[in-house]
PDB file of C-alpha atoms in Angstrom:
ATOM      1  CA  MET A   1     -24.898  23.938   1.621  1.00  0.00           C
ATOM      2  CA  PRO A   2     -25.302  20.820  -0.316  1.00  0.00           C
ATOM      3  CA  GLU A   3     -24.771  17.800   1.974  1.00  0.00           C
ATOM      4  CA  VAL A   4     -23.634  13.920   0.765  1.00  0.00           C
ATOM      5  CA  ILE A   5     -25.009  11.362   2.638  1.00  0.00           C
ATOM      6  CA  ILE A   6     -23.332   7.937   2.473  1.00  0.00           C
ATOM      7  CA  SER A   7     -25.332   5.003   2.842  1.00  0.00           C
ATOM      8  CA  ILE A   8     -22.388   1.755   3.890  1.00  0.00           C
ATOM      9  CA  PRO A   9     -24.075  -1.502   3.624  1.00  0.00           C
ATOM     10  CA  MET A  10     -22.079  -4.044   6.067  1.00  0.00           C
ATOM     11  CA  SER A  11     -22.590  -7.162   8.352  1.00  0.00           C
ATOM     12  CA  ASP A  12     -23.208  -7.629  11.615  1.00  0.00           C
ATOM     13  CA  GLU A  13     -19.517  -8.535  11.753  1.00  0.00           C
ATOM     14  CA  GLU A  14     -18.326  -5.813   9.795  1.00  0.00           C
ATOM     15  CA  ALA A  15     -20.178  -2.915  11.625  1.00  0.00           C
ATOM     16  CA  GLN A  16     -18.877  -4.244  14.814  1.00  0.00           C
ATOM     17  CA  LYS A  17     -15.100  -3.697  13.609  1.00  0.00           C
ATOM     18  CA  THR A  18     -16.102   0.273  13.064  1.00  0.00           C
ATOM     19  CA  VAL A  19     -16.580   1.016  16.675  1.00  0.00           C
ATOM     20  CA  GLY A  20     -14.570   3.369  17.308  1.00  0.00           C
ATOM     21  CA  LYS A  21     -12.935   3.682  14.199  1.00  0.00           C
ATOM     22  CA  GLN A  22     -13.230   6.899  11.888  1.00  0.00           C
ATOM     23  CA  ILE A  23     -14.034   7.044   9.020  1.00  0.00           C
ATOM     24  CA  MET A  24     -12.047   8.878   5.471  1.00  0.00           C
ATOM     25  CA  VAL A  25     -13.497  10.203   2.630  1.00  0.00           C
ATOM     26  CA  LEU A  26     -12.684  10.517  -0.856  1.00  0.00           C
ATOM     27  CA  PHE A  27     -13.724  10.779  -3.754  1.00  0.00           C
ATOM     28  CA  VAL A  28     -12.330   9.522  -6.641  1.00  0.00           C
ATOM     29  CA  SER A  29     -14.083   8.232 -10.312  1.00  0.00           C
ATOM     30  CA  ASP A  30     -13.347   5.367 -12.284  1.00  0.00           C
ATOM     31  CA  ASP A  31      -9.591   6.199 -13.800  1.00  0.00           C
ATOM     32  CA  GLN A  32      -8.335   7.690  -9.883  1.00  0.00           C
ATOM     33  CA  ARG A  33      -9.626   4.198  -9.057  1.00  0.00           C
ATOM     34  CA  ALA A  34      -7.671   2.390 -12.031  1.00  0.00           C
ATOM     35  CA  ALA A  35      -4.828   4.922 -10.967  1.00  0.00           C
ATOM     36  CA  ILE A  36      -3.913   4.286  -7.542  1.00  0.00           C
ATOM     37  CA  SER A  37      -4.526   0.415  -8.011  1.00  0.00           C
ATOM     38  CA  ALA A  38      -1.744   0.281 -10.879  1.00  0.00           C
ATOM     39  CA  THR A  39       0.652   2.520  -9.188  1.00  0.00           C
ATOM     40  CA  MET A  40       0.468   0.374  -5.619  1.00  0.00           C
ATOM     41  CA  GLY A  41       0.706  -2.897  -7.365  1.00  0.00           C
ATOM     42  CA  GLN A  42       4.168  -1.266  -9.486  1.00  0.00           C
ATOM     43  CA  THR A  43       5.516   0.600  -6.232  1.00  0.00           C
ATOM     44  CA  HIS A  44       5.027  -2.759  -4.436  1.00  0.00           C
ATOM     45  CA  GLU A  45       6.726  -4.305  -6.883  1.00  0.00           C
ATOM     46  CA  PHE A  46       9.236  -2.508  -7.648  1.00  0.00           C
ATOM     47  CA  LEU A  47       9.870  -2.129  -3.575  1.00  0.00           C
ATOM     48  CA  SER A  48      10.176  -6.015  -3.314  1.00  0.00           C
ATOM     49  CA  LEU A  49      13.131  -6.420  -6.181  1.00  0.00           C
ATOM     50  CA  THR A  50      14.959  -3.797  -4.448  1.00  0.00           C
ATOM     51  CA  HIS A  51      14.997  -5.438  -1.271  1.00  0.00           C
ATOM     52  CA  GLN A  52      15.106  -9.011  -2.909  1.00  0.00           C
ATOM     53  CA  ASN A  53      18.781  -7.634  -5.359  1.00  0.00           C
ATOM     54  CA  LEU A  54      19.775  -5.668  -1.883  1.00  0.00           C
ATOM     55  CA  ASN A  55      20.073  -8.961  -0.081  1.00  0.00           C
ATOM     56  CA  THR A  56      21.716 -10.702  -3.054  1.00  0.00           C
ATOM     57  CA  LEU A  57      24.040  -7.594  -3.745  1.00  0.00           C
ATOM     58  CA  GLY A  58      25.529  -9.080   0.024  1.00  0.00           C
ATOM     59  CA  GLU A  59      25.992 -11.552  -0.100  1.00  0.00           C
ATOM     60  CA  ILE A  60      27.521 -12.057  -3.612  1.00  0.00           C
ATOM     61  CA  ALA A  61      29.785  -9.037  -2.280  1.00  0.00           C
ATOM     62  CA  GLU A  62      30.119 -11.044   1.611  1.00  0.00           C
ATOM     63  CA  THR A  63      31.401 -13.887  -0.487  1.00  0.00           C
ATOM     64  CA  ARG A  64      34.247 -12.433  -2.338  1.00  0.00           C
ATOM     65  CA  GLY A  65      35.410 -10.529   0.723  1.00  0.00           C
ATOM     66  CA  ALA A  66      37.681  -7.629   1.690  1.00  0.00           C
ATOM     67  CA  GLY A  67      37.868  -6.055  -1.372  1.00  0.00           C
ATOM     68  CA  GLU A  68      34.691  -5.283  -1.796  1.00  0.00           C
ATOM     69  CA  THR A  69      34.454  -3.418   1.616  1.00  0.00           C
ATOM     70  CA  ASP A  70      32.909  -0.812   0.493  1.00  0.00           C
ATOM     71  CA  LEU A  71      30.259  -2.235  -1.136  1.00  0.00           C
ATOM     72  CA  THR A  72      29.120  -4.484   1.746  1.00  0.00           C
ATOM     73  CA  LYS A  73      28.676  -1.509   3.875  1.00  0.00           C
ATOM     74  CA  THR A  74      27.144   0.367   1.848  1.00  0.00           C
ATOM     75  CA  ILE A  75      24.629  -2.434   1.168  1.00  0.00           C
ATOM     76  CA  GLY A  76      24.664  -3.649   4.300  1.00  0.00           C
ATOM     77  CA  GLN A  77      23.182   0.220   5.121  1.00  0.00           C
ATOM     78  CA  LEU A  78      20.203  -0.131   2.653  1.00  0.00           C
ATOM     79  CA  ARG A  79      18.972  -3.823   3.119  1.00  0.00           C
ATOM     80  CA  ASP A  80      17.331  -2.967   6.756  1.00  0.00           C
ATOM     81  CA  PRO A  81      15.446   0.056   5.182  1.00  0.00           C
ATOM     82  CA  SER A  82      14.127  -1.154   2.402  1.00  0.00           C
ATOM     83  CA  ARG A  83      13.024  -4.274   4.341  1.00  0.00           C
ATOM     84  CA  LYS A  84      11.458  -2.523   7.049  1.00  0.00           C
ATOM     85  CA  VAL A  85      10.030   0.147   4.008  1.00  0.00           C
ATOM     86  CA  LEU A  86       8.385  -2.971   2.042  1.00  0.00           C
ATOM     87  CA  GLY A  87       6.488  -4.091   5.457  1.00  0.00           C
ATOM     88  CA  ALA A  88       5.057  -0.786   6.097  1.00  0.00           C
ATOM     89  CA  PHE A  89       4.226  -0.506   2.084  1.00  0.00           C
ATOM     90  CA  GLU A  90       2.274  -3.924   2.505  1.00  0.00           C
ATOM     91  CA  GLY A  91       1.267  -3.078   5.823  1.00  0.00           C
ATOM     92  CA  LEU A  92      -0.352   0.104   4.092  1.00  0.00           C
ATOM     93  CA  MET A  93      -1.570  -1.574   1.414  1.00  0.00           C
ATOM     94  CA  LYS A  94      -3.006  -4.371   3.528  1.00  0.00           C
ATOM     95  CA  PHE A  95      -5.415  -1.630   4.887  1.00  0.00           C
ATOM     96  CA  LEU A  96      -5.823   0.249   1.711  1.00  0.00           C
ATOM     97  CA  GLY A  97      -6.916  -2.803   0.599  1.00  0.00           C
ATOM     98  CA  GLN A  98     -10.237  -2.518   2.900  1.00  0.00           C
ATOM     99  CA  ALA A  99     -11.874   0.375   1.692  1.00  0.00           C
ATOM    100  CA  HIS A 100     -15.190   0.354   0.597  1.00  0.00           C
ATOM    101  CA  PHE A 101     -15.745   1.504  -2.613  1.00  0.00           C
ATOM    102  CA  ILE A 102     -19.888   3.080  -3.711  1.00  0.00           C
ATOM    103  CA  LYS A 103     -21.080   4.355  -6.520  1.00  0.00           C
ATOM    104  CA  PRO A 104     -23.865   6.322  -7.898  1.00  0.00           C
ATOM    105  CA  GLY A 105     -26.887   4.717  -8.869  1.00  0.00           C
ATOM    106  CA  SER A 106     -27.205   3.299 -12.305  1.00  0.00           C
ATOM    107  CA  ASN A 107     -29.721   6.458 -12.791  1.00  0.00           C
ATOM    108  CA  GLY A 108     -27.742   8.912 -11.873  1.00  0.00           C
ATOM    109  CA  GLU A 109     -28.113   9.514  -7.961  1.00  0.00           C
ATOM    110  CA  ARG A 110     -26.099  11.235  -5.798  1.00  0.00           C
ATOM    111  CA  LEU A 111     -24.115   8.965  -3.508  1.00  0.00           C
ATOM    112  CA  GLN A 112     -26.614   7.369  -0.438  1.00  0.00           C
TER     113      GLN A 112
END
């Protein structure tokens, strides 16, 4: 069975951050990496816009008064979960932003 040996050059400071941590390996092509990045960006943009719009709609419904109670209630039920999902996704983006991408050598050698 072939072995894959991965060497990650890093500073002493970066190496210290690895103590007690696990490593996650995912083999991706350049196209897949670009697609992941684009999807993350588009998802963040959508979640941010949705959260902003829910807040705006909530403020509008609240200023219109009692005639919009169902709308106000529904928007209110979505605002907090929207904020939480946006925060969780931003945390995920920050976490994944720490990834090290390592390519094979220029002569086509295996990852080392």
